[in-house]
Tab-separated table of C-alpha atoms in Angstrom:
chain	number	residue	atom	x	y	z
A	1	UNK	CA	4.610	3.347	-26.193
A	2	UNK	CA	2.542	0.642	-25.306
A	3	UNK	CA	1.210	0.598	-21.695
A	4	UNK	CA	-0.708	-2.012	-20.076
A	5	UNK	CA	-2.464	-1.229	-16.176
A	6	UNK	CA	-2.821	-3.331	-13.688
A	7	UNK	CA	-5.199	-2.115	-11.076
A	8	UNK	CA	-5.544	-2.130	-7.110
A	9	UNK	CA	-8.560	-0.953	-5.717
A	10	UNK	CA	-8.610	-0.279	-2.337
A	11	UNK	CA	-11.926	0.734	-0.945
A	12	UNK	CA	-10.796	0.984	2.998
A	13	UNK	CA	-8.987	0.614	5.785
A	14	UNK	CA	-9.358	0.828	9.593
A	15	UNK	CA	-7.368	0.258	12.743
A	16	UNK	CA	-9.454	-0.372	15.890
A	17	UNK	CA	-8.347	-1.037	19.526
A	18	UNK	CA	-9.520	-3.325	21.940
A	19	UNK	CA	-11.941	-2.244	25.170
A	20	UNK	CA	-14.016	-3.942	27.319
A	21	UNK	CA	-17.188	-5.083	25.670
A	22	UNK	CA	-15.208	-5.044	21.726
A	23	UNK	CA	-13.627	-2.617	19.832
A	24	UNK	CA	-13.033	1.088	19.257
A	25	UNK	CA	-12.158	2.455	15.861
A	26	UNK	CA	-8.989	4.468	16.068
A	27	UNK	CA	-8.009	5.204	12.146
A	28	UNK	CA	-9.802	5.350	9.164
A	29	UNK	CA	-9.920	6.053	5.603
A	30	UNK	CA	-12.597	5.538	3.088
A	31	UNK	CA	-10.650	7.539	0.661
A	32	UNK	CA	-13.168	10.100	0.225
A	33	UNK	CA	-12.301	13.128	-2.349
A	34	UNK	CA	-10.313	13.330	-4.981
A	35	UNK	CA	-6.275	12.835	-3.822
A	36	UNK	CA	-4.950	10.791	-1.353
A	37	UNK	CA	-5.031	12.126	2.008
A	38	UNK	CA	-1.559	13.679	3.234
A	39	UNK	CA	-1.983	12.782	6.687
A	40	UNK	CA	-2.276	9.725	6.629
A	41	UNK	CA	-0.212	8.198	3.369
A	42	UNK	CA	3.327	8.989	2.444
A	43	UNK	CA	5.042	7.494	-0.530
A	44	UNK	CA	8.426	5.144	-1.169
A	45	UNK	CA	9.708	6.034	-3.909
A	46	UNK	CA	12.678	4.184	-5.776
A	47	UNK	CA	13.535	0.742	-7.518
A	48	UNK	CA	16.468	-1.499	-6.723
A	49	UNK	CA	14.414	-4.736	-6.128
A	50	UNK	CA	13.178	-3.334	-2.379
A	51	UNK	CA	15.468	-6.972	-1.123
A	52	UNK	CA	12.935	-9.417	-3.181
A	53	UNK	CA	13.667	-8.875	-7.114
A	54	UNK	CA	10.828	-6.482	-7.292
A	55	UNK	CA	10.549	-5.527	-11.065
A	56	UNK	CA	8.263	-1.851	-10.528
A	57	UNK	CA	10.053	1.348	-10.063
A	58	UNK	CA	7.562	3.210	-7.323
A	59	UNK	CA	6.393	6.461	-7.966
A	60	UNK	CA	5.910	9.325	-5.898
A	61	UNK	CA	2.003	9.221	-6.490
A	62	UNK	CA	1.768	8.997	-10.060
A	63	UNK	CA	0.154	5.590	-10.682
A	64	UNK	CA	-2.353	6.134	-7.948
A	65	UNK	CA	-5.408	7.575	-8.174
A	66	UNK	CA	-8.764	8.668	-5.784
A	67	UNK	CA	-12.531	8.925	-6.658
A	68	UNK	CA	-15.563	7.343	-5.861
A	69	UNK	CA	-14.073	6.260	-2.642
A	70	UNK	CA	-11.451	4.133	-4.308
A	71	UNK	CA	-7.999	4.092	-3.924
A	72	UNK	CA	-6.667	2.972	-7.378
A	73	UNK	CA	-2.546	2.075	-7.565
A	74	UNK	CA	-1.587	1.383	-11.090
A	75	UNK	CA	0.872	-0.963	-12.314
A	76	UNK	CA	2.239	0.542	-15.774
A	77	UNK	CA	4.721	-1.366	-18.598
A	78	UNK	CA	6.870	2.018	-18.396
A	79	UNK	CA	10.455	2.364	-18.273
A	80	UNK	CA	11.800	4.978	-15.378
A	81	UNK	CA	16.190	4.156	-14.793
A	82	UNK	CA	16.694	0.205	-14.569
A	83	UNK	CA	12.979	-0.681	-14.491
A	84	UNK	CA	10.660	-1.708	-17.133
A	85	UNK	CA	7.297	-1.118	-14.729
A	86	UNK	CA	6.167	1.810	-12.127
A	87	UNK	CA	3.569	1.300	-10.108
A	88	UNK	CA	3.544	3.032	-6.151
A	89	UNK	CA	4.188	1.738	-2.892
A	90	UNK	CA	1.972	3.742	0.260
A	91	UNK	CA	2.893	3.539	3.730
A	92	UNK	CA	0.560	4.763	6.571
A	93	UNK	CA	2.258	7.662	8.890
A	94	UNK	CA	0.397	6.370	11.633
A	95	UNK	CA	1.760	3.335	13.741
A	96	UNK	CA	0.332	0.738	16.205
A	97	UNK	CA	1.681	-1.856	18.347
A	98	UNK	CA	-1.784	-3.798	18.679
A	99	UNK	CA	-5.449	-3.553	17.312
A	100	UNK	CA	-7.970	-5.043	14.777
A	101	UNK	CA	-6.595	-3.951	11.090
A	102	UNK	CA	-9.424	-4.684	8.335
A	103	UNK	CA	-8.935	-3.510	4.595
A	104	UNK	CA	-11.555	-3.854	1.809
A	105	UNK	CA	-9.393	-4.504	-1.353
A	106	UNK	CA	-10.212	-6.041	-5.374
A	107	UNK	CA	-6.536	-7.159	-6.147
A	108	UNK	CA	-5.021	-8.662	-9.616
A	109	UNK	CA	-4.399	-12.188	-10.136
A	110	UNK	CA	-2.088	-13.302	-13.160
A	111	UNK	CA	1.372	-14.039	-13.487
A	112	UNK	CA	4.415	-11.748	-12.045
A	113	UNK	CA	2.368	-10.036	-9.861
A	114	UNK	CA	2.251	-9.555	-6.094
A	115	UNK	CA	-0.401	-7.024	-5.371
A	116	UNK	CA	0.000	-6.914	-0.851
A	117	UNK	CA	-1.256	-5.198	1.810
A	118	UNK	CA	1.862	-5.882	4.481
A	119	UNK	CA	2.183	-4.634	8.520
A	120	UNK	CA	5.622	-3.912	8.755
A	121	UNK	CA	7.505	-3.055	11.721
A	122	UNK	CA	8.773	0.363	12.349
A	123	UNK	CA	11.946	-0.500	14.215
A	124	UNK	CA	14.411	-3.668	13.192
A	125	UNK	CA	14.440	-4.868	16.413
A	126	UNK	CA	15.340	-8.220	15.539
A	127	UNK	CA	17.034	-7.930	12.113
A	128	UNK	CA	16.095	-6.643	8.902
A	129	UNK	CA	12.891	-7.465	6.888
A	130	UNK	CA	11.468	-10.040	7.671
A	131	UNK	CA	13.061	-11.109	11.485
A	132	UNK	CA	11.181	-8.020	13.060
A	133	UNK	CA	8.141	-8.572	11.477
């Protein structure tokens, strides 16, 4: 089969909160070891288009991989039910209503692609995707 990757590296994230005087780091992950850490990642898994067309099928962890401090999520020509690609979508299990969110990332350019790093909201408040936020 032939298989072609296209790579995310993500090399960290943090969430800090304001005080007086600047900011306080709340949540980190530099993405030390070798696996992704369960307490602070879970996966979405399924295809379906996600409400935009998306093309990927998302795996539960198998395109994504940890060393070096790198978080790499793979983007593979593979075909898993109605999708031709898999690749894996993370979402943090921690949530914040405020604060200072900075990610180090090397994402893919080229065309079809749409490599994100997205806050979504964790109630619909005010509508589905994308009226809430």
């Amino acid at each position: 089969m032939f298989e072609t990757h296209i790579i995310v590296l993500i090399l960290g994230l943090s969430v800090c909160w304001p005080v007086f005087g600047g900011w306080v780091e709340v949540w980190r992950d530099d993405f030390n070891g070798n696996s992704l850490n369960p307490s602070n990642w879970k996966f979405e898994t399924g295809g379906g288009g996600w409400g935009n067309n998306e093309l990927e099928y998302y795996t539960n962890g198998q395109n994504v991989q940890v060393a070096n401090g790198v978080l790499t999520i793979q983007v593979k020509v593979q075909n898993q039910g109605d999708n031709n690609f898999t690749s894996s979508r993370l979402n943090s299990l921690q949530a914040w209503t405020y604060g200072y969110f900075q990610a180090r990332a090397k994402l893919p350019n080229g065309y079809d692609l749409w490599p994100a790093i997205w806050l979504y909201p964790q109630t619909n408040t005010y509508g589905t995707w994308a009226a809430s936020g």
